[in-house]
Structure formats: C-alpha cells, structure tokens
Tab-separated table of C-alpha atoms and ligand atoms in Angstrom:
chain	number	residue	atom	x	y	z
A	1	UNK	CA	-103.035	-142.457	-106.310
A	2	UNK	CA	-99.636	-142.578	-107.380
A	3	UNK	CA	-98.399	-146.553	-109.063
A	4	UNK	CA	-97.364	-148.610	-107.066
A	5	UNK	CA	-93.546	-149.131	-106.135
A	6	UNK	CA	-93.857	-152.755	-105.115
A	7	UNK	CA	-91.641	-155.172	-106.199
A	8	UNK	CA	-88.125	-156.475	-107.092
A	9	UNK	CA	-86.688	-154.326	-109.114
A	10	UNK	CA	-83.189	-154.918	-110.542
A	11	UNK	CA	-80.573	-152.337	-111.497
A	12	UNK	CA	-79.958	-150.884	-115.086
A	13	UNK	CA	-78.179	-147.583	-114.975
A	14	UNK	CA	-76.409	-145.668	-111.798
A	15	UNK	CA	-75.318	-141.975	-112.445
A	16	UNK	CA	-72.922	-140.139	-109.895
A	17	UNK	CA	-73.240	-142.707	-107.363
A	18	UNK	CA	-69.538	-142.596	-106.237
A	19	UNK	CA	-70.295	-138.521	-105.855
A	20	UNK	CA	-72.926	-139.324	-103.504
A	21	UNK	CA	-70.907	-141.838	-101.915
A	22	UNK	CA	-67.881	-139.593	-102.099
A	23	UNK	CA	-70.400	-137.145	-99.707
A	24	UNK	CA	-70.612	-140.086	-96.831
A	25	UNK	CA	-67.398	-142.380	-96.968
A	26	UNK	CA	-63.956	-142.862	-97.784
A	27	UNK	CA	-62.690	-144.069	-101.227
A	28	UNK	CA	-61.822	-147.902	-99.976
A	29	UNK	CA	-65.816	-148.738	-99.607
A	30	UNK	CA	-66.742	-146.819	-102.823
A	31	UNK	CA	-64.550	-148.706	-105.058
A	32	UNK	CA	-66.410	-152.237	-103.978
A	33	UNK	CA	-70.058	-150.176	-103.608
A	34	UNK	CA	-69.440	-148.908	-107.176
A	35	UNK	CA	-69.444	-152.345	-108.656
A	36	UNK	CA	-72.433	-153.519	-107.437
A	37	UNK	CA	-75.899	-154.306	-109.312
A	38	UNK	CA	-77.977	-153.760	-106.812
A	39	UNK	CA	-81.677	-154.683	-105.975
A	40	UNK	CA	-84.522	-153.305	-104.503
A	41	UNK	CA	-87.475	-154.809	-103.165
A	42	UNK	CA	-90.596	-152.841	-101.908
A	43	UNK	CA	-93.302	-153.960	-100.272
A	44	UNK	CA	-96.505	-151.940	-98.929
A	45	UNK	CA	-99.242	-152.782	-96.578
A	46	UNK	CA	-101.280	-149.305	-96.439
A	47	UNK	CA	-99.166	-146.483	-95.356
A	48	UNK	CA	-96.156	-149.177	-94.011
A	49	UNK	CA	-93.512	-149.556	-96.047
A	50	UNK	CA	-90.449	-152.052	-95.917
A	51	UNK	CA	-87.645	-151.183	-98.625
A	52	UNK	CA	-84.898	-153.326	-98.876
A	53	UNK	CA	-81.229	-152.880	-101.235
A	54	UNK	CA	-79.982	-156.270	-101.529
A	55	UNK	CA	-76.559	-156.865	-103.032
A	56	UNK	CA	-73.371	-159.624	-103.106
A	57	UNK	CA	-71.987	-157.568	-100.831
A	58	UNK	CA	-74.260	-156.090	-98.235
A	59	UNK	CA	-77.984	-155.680	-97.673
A	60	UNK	CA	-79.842	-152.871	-96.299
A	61	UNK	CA	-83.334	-152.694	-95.221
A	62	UNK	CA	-85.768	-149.757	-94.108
A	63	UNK	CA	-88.972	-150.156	-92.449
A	64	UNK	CA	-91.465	-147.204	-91.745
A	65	UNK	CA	-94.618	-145.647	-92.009
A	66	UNK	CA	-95.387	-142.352	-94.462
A	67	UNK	CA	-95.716	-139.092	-92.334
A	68	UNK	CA	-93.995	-140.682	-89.722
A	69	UNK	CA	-90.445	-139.234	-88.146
A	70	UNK	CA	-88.136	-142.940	-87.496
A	71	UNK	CA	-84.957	-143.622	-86.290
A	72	UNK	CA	-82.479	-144.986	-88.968
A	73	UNK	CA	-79.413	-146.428	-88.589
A	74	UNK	CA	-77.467	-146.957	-92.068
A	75	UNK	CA	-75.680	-150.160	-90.814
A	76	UNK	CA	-72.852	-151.306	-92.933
A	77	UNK	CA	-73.202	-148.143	-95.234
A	78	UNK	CA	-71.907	-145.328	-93.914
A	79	UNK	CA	-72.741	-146.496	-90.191
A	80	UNK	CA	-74.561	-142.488	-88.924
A	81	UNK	CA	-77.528	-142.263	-86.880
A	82	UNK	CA	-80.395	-139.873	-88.926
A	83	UNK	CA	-83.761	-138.827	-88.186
A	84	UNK	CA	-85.911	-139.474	-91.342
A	85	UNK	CA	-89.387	-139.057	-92.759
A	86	UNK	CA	-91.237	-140.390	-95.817
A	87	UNK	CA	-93.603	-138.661	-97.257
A	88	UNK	CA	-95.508	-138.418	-100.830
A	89	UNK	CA	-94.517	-135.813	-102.857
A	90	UNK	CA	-96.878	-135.693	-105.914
A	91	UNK	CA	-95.887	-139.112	-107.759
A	92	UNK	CA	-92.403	-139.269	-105.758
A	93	UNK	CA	-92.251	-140.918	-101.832
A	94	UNK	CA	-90.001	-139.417	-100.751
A	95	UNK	CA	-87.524	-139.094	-97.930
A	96	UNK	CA	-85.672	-136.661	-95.592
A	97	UNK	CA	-82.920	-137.355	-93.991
A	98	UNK	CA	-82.034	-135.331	-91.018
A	99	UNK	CA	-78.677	-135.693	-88.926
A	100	UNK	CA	-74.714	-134.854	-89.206
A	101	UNK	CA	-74.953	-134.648	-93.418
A	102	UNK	CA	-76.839	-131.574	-95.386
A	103	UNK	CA	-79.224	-132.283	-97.555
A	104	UNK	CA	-79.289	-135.657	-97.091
A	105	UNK	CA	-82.280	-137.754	-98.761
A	106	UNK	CA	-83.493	-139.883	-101.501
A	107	UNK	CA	-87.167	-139.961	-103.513
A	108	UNK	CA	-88.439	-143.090	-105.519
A	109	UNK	CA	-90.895	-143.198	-108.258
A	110	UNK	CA	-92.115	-145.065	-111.212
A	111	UNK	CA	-92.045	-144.151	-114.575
A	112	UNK	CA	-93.481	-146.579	-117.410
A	113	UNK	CA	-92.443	-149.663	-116.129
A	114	UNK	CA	-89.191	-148.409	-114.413
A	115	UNK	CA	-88.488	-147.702	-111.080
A	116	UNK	CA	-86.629	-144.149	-110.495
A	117	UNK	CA	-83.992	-143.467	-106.835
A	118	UNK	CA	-82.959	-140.012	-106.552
A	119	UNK	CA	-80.054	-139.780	-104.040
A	120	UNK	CA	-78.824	-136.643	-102.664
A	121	UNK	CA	-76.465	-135.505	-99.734
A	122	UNK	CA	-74.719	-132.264	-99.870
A	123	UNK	CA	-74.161	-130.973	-103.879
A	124	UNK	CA	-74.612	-134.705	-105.119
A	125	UNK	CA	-77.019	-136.377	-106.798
A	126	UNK	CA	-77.123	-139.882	-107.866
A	127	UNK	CA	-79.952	-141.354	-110.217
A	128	UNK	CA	-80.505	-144.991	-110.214
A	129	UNK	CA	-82.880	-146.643	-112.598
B	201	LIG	C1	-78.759	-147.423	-100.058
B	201	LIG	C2	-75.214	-146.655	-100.234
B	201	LIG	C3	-73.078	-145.561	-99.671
B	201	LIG	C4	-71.928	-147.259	-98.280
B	201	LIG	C5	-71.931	-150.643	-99.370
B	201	LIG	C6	-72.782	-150.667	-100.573
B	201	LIG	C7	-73.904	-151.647	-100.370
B	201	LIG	C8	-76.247	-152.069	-100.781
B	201	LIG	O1	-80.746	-145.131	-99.159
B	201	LIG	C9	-80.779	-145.962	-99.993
B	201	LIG	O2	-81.953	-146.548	-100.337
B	201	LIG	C10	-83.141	-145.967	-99.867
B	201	LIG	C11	-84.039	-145.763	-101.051
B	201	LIG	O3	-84.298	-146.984	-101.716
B	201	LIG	C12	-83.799	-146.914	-98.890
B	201	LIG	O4	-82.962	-147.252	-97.843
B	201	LIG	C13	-79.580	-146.381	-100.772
B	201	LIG	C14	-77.447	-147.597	-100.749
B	201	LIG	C15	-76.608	-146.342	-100.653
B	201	LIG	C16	-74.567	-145.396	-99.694
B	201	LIG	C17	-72.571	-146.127	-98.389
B	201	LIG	C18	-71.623	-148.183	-99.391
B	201	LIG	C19	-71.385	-149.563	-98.853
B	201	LIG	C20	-75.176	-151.043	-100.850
B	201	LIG	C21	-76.884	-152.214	-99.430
C-alpha cells in the first residue's frame, strides 16, 4: 500500500509552473497564479478521492474515484472540458488528462514527510513540493 496522501499540505517550492501554465493560458492569469502559495487538501474514503487547491485567489476542487474515467471541468483555471482518470502508478496516483491539450496530466506522491505534484501538459513540467 502506498502512504497515504491525506491531508493539508502547504506549499514550499514550485519549479516551472509558469511553463506549465504558459502551455494552458495567457500571460495576464500567470503573473497573479505565479504568486500564489497554494494548498492542497486530500481526503480518501476507499478508492474516492476529493482533492482540493485552495488559494487567496481561487480554489479548485476534484472529486473521483481511482480507475474511473470523470468529467472535469477546470473552472476558473484554464476553463477546458477533459476526460480524466486516476489511477495508481506504483507509489504515484496518478492522473490522465485527456481533451484539446497533449500530454496533459499530473501524479502526486509522498516522499518522507512531503507531498510531491508532478504537472505536465505538452513539453512542460512543473514540480510542486
Ligand atoms: C491546479 C493551475 C493554471 C490557471 C489560477 C491559479 C489558481 C489554485 O491540477 C491541479 O491539481 C491536481 C493535482 O493536485 C488536482 O486538481 C493543479 C492548479 C493548476 C493551472 C491555470 C491559473 C489560475 C490555482 C486553484
């Protein structure tokens, strides 16, 4: 069983996030994004999952279940409709995110007593920690 990702976790480093952002929106929103510290809080009940990136600025929240194809709408990020899937991959849930952007998709796991985001669309790849 991989750990657990449950929590509130709270932001310490952010690499490349304005090149992953630069892959989904225009330069305005990326200046305010960049700024923020943001926080995530996971929470598990068997294989359903809510994830939630809460921030001065906006919040964003995911609900799903692992092995599961759902709908997602990225409201107030960059606003596109994507089909996505969770699954885990060895230590890492991950997620796929299928629609109008390549390679779109993210994968979270813990390390120690940090908690790891690897974002990706197109080339980029952001790593939050
Ligand atoms: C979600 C932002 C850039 C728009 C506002 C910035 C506000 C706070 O996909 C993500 O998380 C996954 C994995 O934990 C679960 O949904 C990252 C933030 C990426 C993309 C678009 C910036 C506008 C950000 C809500």
């Amino acid at each position: 069983m991989p750990a657990s990702l449950c929590g509130t976790w709270d932001m310490i480093s952010n690499v490349n996030f304005d090149g992953y952002m630069s892959a989904l929106i225009s330069v305005y929103l990326r200046k305010i994004a960049l700024r923020l510290k943001l926080r995530k809080v996971i929470e598990q009940q068997g294989d359903q999952y809510i994830i939630k990136t809460l921030s001065t600025f906006r919040n964003y929240a995911i609900s799903f279940k692992t092995g599961q194809v759902f709908e997602e709408f990225t409201k107030g990020l960059d606003n596109r409709h994507i089909k996505s899937t969770v699954t885990w991959q060895g230590n890492k849930l991950t997620c796929e995110q299928v629609g109008e952007k390549k390679n779109r998709g993210w994968a979270h796991w813990v390390e120690g007593d940090k908690l790891h985001l690897e974002l990706h669309c197109d080339g980029e790849v952001c790593k939050q920690v």
